[in-house]
Short mmCIF file of C-alpha atoms in Angstrom, two decimals:
data_model
loop_
_atom_site.label_atom_id
_atom_site.label_comp_id
_atom_site.label_asym_id
_atom_site.label_seq_id
_atom_site.Cartn_x
_atom_site.Cartn_y
_atom_site.Cartn_z
CA MET A 1 28.04 89.00 73.28
CA SER A 2 24.04 90.83 74.16
CA ALA A 3 22.67 87.79 76.03
CA ALA A 4 22.45 87.68 79.07
CA ASP A 5 23.70 84.56 80.44
CA PHE A 6 27.14 85.04 78.33
CA TRP A 7 29.57 85.49 80.26
CA LYS A 8 28.20 82.27 82.16
CA ASP A 9 30.73 80.23 80.37
CA LYS A 10 33.66 82.70 80.49
CA ASN A 11 36.23 80.16 78.61
CA ARG A 12 33.47 80.23 74.98
CA ALA A 13 33.07 84.38 76.25
CA ARG A 14 36.75 84.99 76.25
CA THR A 15 37.37 82.88 72.78
CA LEU A 16 34.64 85.45 71.60
CA GLY A 17 35.32 89.03 72.84
CA GLN A 18 38.71 87.63 71.38
CA GLU A 19 37.13 87.09 67.98
CA SER A 20 34.75 90.32 67.76
CA ALA A 21 38.14 92.60 68.81
CA SER A 22 39.92 91.01 66.10
CA LEU A 23 36.46 91.28 63.08
CA ARG A 24 36.01 95.00 65.36
CA ARG A 25 39.76 95.49 64.55
CA THR A 26 39.69 94.54 60.55
CA ILE A 27 36.51 96.79 59.55
CA GLU A 28 38.17 99.13 60.55
CA GLN A 29 41.13 99.33 59.07
CA MET A 30 38.78 98.44 56.02
CA GLU A 31 37.07 101.18 56.47
CA ASP A 32 39.86 103.36 57.20
CA VAL A 33 41.20 102.78 54.50
CA ASN A 34 38.53 103.13 51.77
CA LYS A 35 38.27 106.69 53.43
CA ARG A 36 42.35 107.26 52.25
CA ILE A 37 41.66 105.76 49.00
CA ALA A 38 38.72 108.41 48.60
CA ASP A 39 40.85 111.50 49.83
CA THR A 40 43.39 110.06 47.81
CA GLU A 41 41.86 110.39 44.98
CA GLY A 42 39.43 113.15 45.28
CA TYR A 43 42.90 114.79 45.98
CA SER A 44 44.99 113.53 43.18
CA ALA A 45 42.04 115.48 40.60
CA LEU A 46 42.69 118.92 41.79
CA ALA A 47 47.20 119.01 42.92
CA GLY A 48 48.92 119.70 40.62
CA GLU A 49 52.60 118.27 40.05
CA GLY A 50 53.68 119.74 43.21
CA ALA A 51 51.93 116.86 45.11
CA LEU A 52 52.72 114.22 43.60
CA GLN A 53 55.75 113.79 46.26
CA GLU A 54 52.90 113.60 49.03
CA LEU A 55 50.15 111.40 47.24
CA GLU A 56 53.51 108.61 46.48
CA GLY A 57 53.96 108.92 50.39
CA GLU A 58 50.05 108.33 51.16
CA VAL A 59 49.90 105.37 48.20
CA ALA A 60 52.92 103.26 50.26
CA SER A 61 51.16 103.38 53.42
CA ILE A 62 47.91 102.19 52.41
CA GLY A 63 49.33 100.18 50.34
CA LYS A 64 50.73 98.92 53.36
CA ILE A 65 47.28 98.61 55.47
CA LEU A 66 46.63 96.92 51.98
CA ASP A 67 48.96 94.11 52.26
CA ALA A 68 48.13 93.19 56.02
CA LEU A 69 44.92 93.13 55.19
CA GLU A 70 45.52 90.56 52.94
CA PHE A 71 47.53 88.74 54.40
CA ARG A 72 45.01 88.22 57.59
CA THR A 73 43.18 86.53 53.86
CA LEU A 74 45.84 83.49 54.87
CA PHE A 75 44.21 82.59 57.86
CA SER A 76 41.88 79.95 56.62
CA GLY A 77 43.14 76.84 59.12
CA PRO A 78 39.83 75.78 61.78
CA TYR A 79 42.35 76.78 64.78
CA ASP A 80 44.47 79.55 62.83
CA SER A 81 42.58 81.87 65.40
CA HIS A 82 43.37 79.92 68.81
CA ASN A 83 46.77 80.36 70.83
CA ALA A 84 49.59 78.30 70.16
CA ILE A 85 51.57 76.25 71.88
CA VAL A 86 55.17 76.04 71.31
CA ASP A 87 57.23 73.06 72.66
CA ILE A 88 61.65 73.01 71.39
CA HIS A 89 63.56 70.18 71.59
CA ALA A 90 67.11 70.27 70.50
CA GLY A 91 68.85 67.33 68.65
CA SER A 92 71.84 65.93 69.08
CA GLY A 93 74.99 66.94 69.61
CA GLY A 94 74.97 67.71 73.03
CA THR A 95 76.43 71.95 74.23
CA GLU A 96 75.69 72.65 70.95
CA ALA A 97 72.47 71.94 69.92
CA ASN A 98 71.40 72.75 73.34
CA ASP A 99 72.51 76.84 72.25
CA TRP A 100 70.94 76.40 69.36
CA THR A 101 67.65 75.43 71.16
CA GLY A 102 67.71 78.57 73.05
CA MET A 103 69.22 80.73 70.24
CA LEU A 104 65.65 80.26 68.30
CA LEU A 105 64.28 80.23 72.01
CA ARG A 106 64.86 84.03 71.67
CA MET A 107 63.86 83.66 68.43
CA TYR A 108 59.91 83.50 69.05
CA MET A 109 60.22 85.22 71.97
CA ARG A 110 61.58 87.97 69.74
CA PHE A 111 58.91 87.79 67.68
CA ALA A 112 55.73 87.47 69.50
CA GLU A 113 56.94 90.38 71.16
CA SER A 114 56.87 92.30 67.65
CA LYS A 115 53.19 91.16 67.44
CA GLY A 116 52.26 92.29 70.79
CA TRP A 117 51.75 88.66 71.90
CA ARG A 118 51.74 87.59 75.74
CA VAL A 119 54.33 84.85 76.27
CA THR A 120 54.24 82.15 79.13
CA MET A 121 57.15 79.57 79.88
CA LEU A 122 55.21 76.48 80.91
CA SER A 123 58.73 74.25 81.19
CA GLU A 124 62.05 73.89 81.25
CA SER A 125 64.67 71.76 80.76
CA PRO A 126 67.86 74.35 81.39
CA ALA A 127 71.41 72.65 80.11
CA GLU A 128 74.42 72.63 82.22
CA GLU A 129 77.22 75.07 80.05
CA ALA A 130 75.01 76.33 77.30
CA GLY A 131 70.83 76.94 75.89
CA TYR A 132 68.06 74.37 76.51
CA LYS A 133 67.85 70.77 76.14
CA SER A 134 63.77 71.70 75.69
CA VAL A 135 61.38 73.87 76.88
CA THR A 136 57.09 74.94 76.49
CA LEU A 137 55.52 78.02 75.39
CA ARG A 138 52.39 79.44 75.50
CA MET A 139 51.88 82.38 72.60
CA GLU A 140 48.97 84.16 72.70
CA GLY A 141 47.76 87.15 70.66
CA GLU A 142 45.98 87.48 67.71
CA TYR A 143 46.00 84.25 64.89
CA ALA A 144 48.94 83.09 67.36
CA TYR A 145 48.35 79.33 66.12
CA GLY A 146 47.86 80.34 62.62
CA THR A 147 50.96 82.70 62.52
CA LEU A 148 53.56 79.94 64.32
CA ARG A 149 51.98 76.09 62.20
CA SER A 150 54.92 77.65 60.22
CA GLU A 151 57.31 76.88 62.13
CA ALA A 152 56.33 73.11 63.72
CA GLY A 153 59.35 70.59 62.09
CA VAL A 154 62.96 70.40 62.28
CA HIS A 155 65.77 74.04 62.01
CA ARG A 156 68.60 73.30 61.07
CA LEU A 157 72.16 75.17 61.89
CA VAL A 158 75.38 75.32 60.61
CA ARG A 159 78.17 78.18 61.91
CA ILE A 160 81.74 78.56 63.01
CA SER A 161 80.56 77.09 67.38
CA PRO A 162 81.67 78.88 69.71
CA PHE A 163 81.94 76.25 71.55
CA ASP A 164 85.06 74.49 69.29
CA ALA A 165 88.55 75.47 71.12
CA GLU A 166 89.31 74.83 66.90
CA LYS A 167 87.30 77.04 65.43
CA MET A 168 85.16 73.89 63.12
CA ARG A 169 81.82 74.06 61.84
CA HIS A 170 79.51 72.09 63.34
CA THR A 171 75.70 71.19 61.99
CA THR A 172 72.83 70.54 64.35
CA PHE A 173 69.40 70.76 64.99
CA ALA A 174 66.68 71.01 66.56
CA LEU A 175 62.78 69.99 66.36
CA VAL A 176 59.80 73.08 67.06
CA ASN A 177 56.47 71.31 67.35
CA VAL A 178 52.87 74.20 67.69
CA ILE A 179 50.16 73.35 68.60
CA PRO A 180 46.78 75.05 68.81
CA GLU A 181 45.43 75.39 72.53
CA PHE A 182 41.56 74.30 73.40
CA ASP A 183 40.04 75.94 76.13
CA GLU A 184 37.68 73.12 75.67
CA VAL A 185 38.88 69.90 73.65
CA PRO A 186 35.60 68.49 72.11
CA ASP A 187 35.68 64.43 71.71
CA ILE A 188 38.59 63.74 73.46
CA VAL A 189 38.47 62.06 76.97
CA ILE A 190 41.18 60.99 79.15
CA ASP A 191 40.61 57.93 81.40
CA PRO A 192 42.29 58.59 84.86
CA LYS A 193 43.27 54.90 84.24
CA ASP A 194 45.60 55.70 80.72
CA ILE A 195 47.44 58.56 82.54
CA ARG A 196 50.10 58.71 85.00
CA VAL A 197 51.10 62.00 86.65
CA ASP A 198 54.80 62.47 88.21
CA THR A 199 56.18 65.58 89.85
CA PHE A 200 59.47 66.93 90.21
CA LEU A 201 61.10 69.73 92.33
CA SER A 202 60.22 73.39 90.82
CA SER A 203 62.56 76.67 91.62
CA GLY A 204 61.18 78.76 89.42
CA HIS A 205 62.65 81.63 88.15
CA GLY A 206 65.02 83.68 89.98
CA GLY A 207 68.32 81.56 90.40
CA GLN A 208 69.06 78.81 93.31
CA SER A 209 68.48 80.99 96.03
CA VAL A 210 64.45 80.27 95.28
CA GLN A 211 62.62 78.27 97.60
CA THR A 212 62.20 74.83 95.86
CA THR A 213 58.53 72.97 96.16
CA TYR A 214 57.72 70.06 94.29
CA SER A 215 55.31 71.94 92.49
CA ALA A 216 55.93 70.99 88.61
CA VAL A 217 54.46 68.16 87.11
CA ARG A 218 55.07 65.95 84.42
CA VAL A 219 51.77 63.91 82.82
CA VAL A 220 52.55 61.10 80.64
CA HIS A 221 49.85 59.67 78.29
CA ILE A 222 51.04 55.78 79.13
CA PRO A 223 48.61 54.82 75.19
CA THR A 224 50.69 57.48 72.83
CA GLY A 225 53.69 57.91 74.63
CA VAL A 226 52.17 61.70 74.58
CA VAL A 227 54.28 63.69 77.49
CA VAL A 228 53.30 67.37 78.57
CA SER A 229 54.78 68.81 81.87
CA CYS A 230 54.84 72.45 83.35
CA GLN A 231 56.41 73.62 86.02
CA ASN A 232 55.87 77.67 86.10
CA GLU A 233 52.22 78.05 87.09
CA ARG A 234 51.46 79.09 91.22
CA SER A 235 50.67 75.52 92.56
CA GLN A 236 50.96 71.80 91.36
CA GLN A 237 47.06 71.75 90.91
CA GLN A 238 47.83 74.99 88.36
CA ASN A 239 50.89 72.76 86.82
CA ARG A 240 48.43 69.53 86.49
CA GLU A 241 46.15 71.98 85.21
CA THR A 242 47.79 73.17 82.33
CA ALA A 243 49.34 69.77 81.28
CA MET A 244 46.19 68.89 81.48
CA LYS A 245 45.14 70.66 79.04
CA ILE A 246 47.67 70.39 76.05
CA LEU A 247 47.52 67.11 76.85
CA ALA A 248 43.56 67.13 75.57
CA SER A 249 44.64 69.73 72.69
CA ARG A 250 47.69 66.34 71.92
CA LEU A 251 45.79 64.50 71.29
CA TYR A 252 42.70 65.92 69.56
CA GLN A 253 45.67 66.70 67.16
CA ILE A 254 46.66 63.52 67.18
CA GLU A 255 43.41 62.73 66.67
CA GLN A 256 42.02 65.38 63.68
CA LYS A 257 45.43 64.12 61.48
CA LYS A 258 44.66 59.98 61.70
CA ARG A 259 41.39 61.03 60.04
CA GLU A 260 43.73 62.73 57.21
CA ARG A 261 46.50 60.25 57.59
CA GLN A 262 48.94 62.44 58.14
CA VAL A 263 49.61 62.12 61.06
CA SER A 264 53.70 63.14 61.22
CA ASP A 265 52.10 66.94 60.85
CA ILE A 266 50.64 66.83 64.41
CA ARG A 267 52.97 64.62 66.21
CA GLY A 268 56.70 65.82 66.68
CA ASP A 269 58.25 62.43 68.22
CA VAL A 270 57.23 61.05 64.64
CA GLN A 271 60.30 62.96 63.40
CA SER A 272 63.92 63.02 64.27
CA ALA A 273 66.32 66.43 64.91
CA GLU A 274 68.42 65.22 62.65
CA TRP A 275 69.68 65.74 58.79
CA GLY A 276 66.98 65.11 56.46
CA ASN A 277 64.28 65.60 58.52
CA GLN A 278 64.99 69.82 58.29
CA ILE A 279 62.33 72.08 57.13
CA ARG A 280 63.95 75.22 57.25
CA SER A 281 68.34 75.78 57.05
CA TYR A 282 70.40 78.29 58.93
CA VAL A 283 73.60 78.49 57.31
CA LEU A 284 76.17 81.79 58.94
CA HIS A 285 79.70 80.29 57.77
CA PRO A 286 80.69 80.31 55.13
CA TYR A 287 78.42 82.12 53.86
CA LYS A 288 74.67 84.02 55.15
CA LEU A 289 71.42 82.50 54.02
CA VAL A 290 68.15 81.00 56.01
CA LYS A 291 66.31 78.99 53.03
CA ASP A 292 63.34 77.29 54.10
CA HIS A 293 63.60 73.66 51.94
CA ARG A 294 59.56 73.96 51.77
CA THR A 295 58.22 77.02 49.68
CA GLU A 296 62.15 77.88 48.82
CA ALA A 297 61.41 81.39 50.65
CA GLU A 298 65.64 82.78 51.77
CA THR A 299 66.89 85.49 52.60
CA GLN A 300 70.78 86.34 53.43
CA GLU A 301 70.27 88.21 56.35
CA ALA A 302 70.12 85.67 58.87
CA GLU A 303 70.59 87.95 61.49
CA ASP A 304 67.44 89.76 61.45
CA VAL A 305 65.99 86.36 61.88
CA LEU A 306 67.67 84.99 64.83
CA ASN A 307 66.04 88.12 65.94
CA GLY A 308 62.25 87.72 66.15
CA ASP A 309 61.79 88.77 62.12
CA LEU A 310 59.82 85.41 60.89
CA ASP A 311 57.66 87.48 58.67
CA ILE A 312 58.84 85.99 55.07
CA PHE A 313 59.20 83.04 56.07
CA VAL A 314 55.41 83.14 57.63
CA GLN A 315 54.10 84.27 54.65
CA ALA A 316 55.58 82.63 52.29
CA TYR A 317 54.16 79.42 54.09
CA LEU A 318 50.75 80.61 54.68
CA ARG A 319 50.46 81.43 50.63
CA SER A 320 52.08 78.12 50.19
CA GLN A 321 49.15 76.19 52.25
CA VAL A 322 45.98 78.91 50.10
CA HIS A 323 47.93 77.65 46.98
CA LEU A 324 47.44 73.78 47.73
CA SER A 325 43.73 73.89 49.13
CA HIS A 326 43.16 75.67 46.02
#
């Protein structure tokens, strides 16, 4: 970072700057916890029984910091430190499925807020009655992709539908895709002949009174059928640049997974959002339970989960991946 030409490549400089800041925070935490452990050991040797409660509180506090540092070691993937692009698509089921997509959007927004991440809505397709047909988000923050890759797959909801006059229990699905965002995508060259670019109306946020323009962009990669939309940047050119960057990231991930013969792990379109493919179930009736079918992690605090408390599932998934790698 001290090199004279460091800032010539702004994207690389920004990436390295984020990595440096993350490493510095980790080092500072490790130095702090080492000092606190030494202080606690010294104090415990001198203090009497009356200080036991105070010591227990300090040990518990140190334990939480150590847990957080241990959690960092679970990020072993090559792209875990990258920002994440998150797509949420409603499955079959009409209004109920669209509403479920909206609930998942809120859950991930709350989760990102708890992590101090920045969230940008890149594309949205609101449904007529409630929720969304699909949304695309950019999550910018420390280990965003490494954290959110646990969420890729089909999510199943079981509840009494608020849209059913007969108050029947409904099961519905939504598909979540998660890919890392790249500043520069290695080994991917997109032939202009292989893409089709469409523009469509974008009104932005604020309702019907906002002036509409043809600034939204949809890019179709004809050979693979991958479609990327972006509508919430300030101009058509910015929307196109963002869409092309996301397209390149998706194509790179597809190629990586092909090499590993695991295309289905990255291409959401080869999975259908329906019964049998779910990675996690959210049951709100007749009992409350959220269960991840890959790790068996579960909790009865369904409302907390839907309000963004996903750590139990993220940690269980990352630990399972470390176990598999060994």
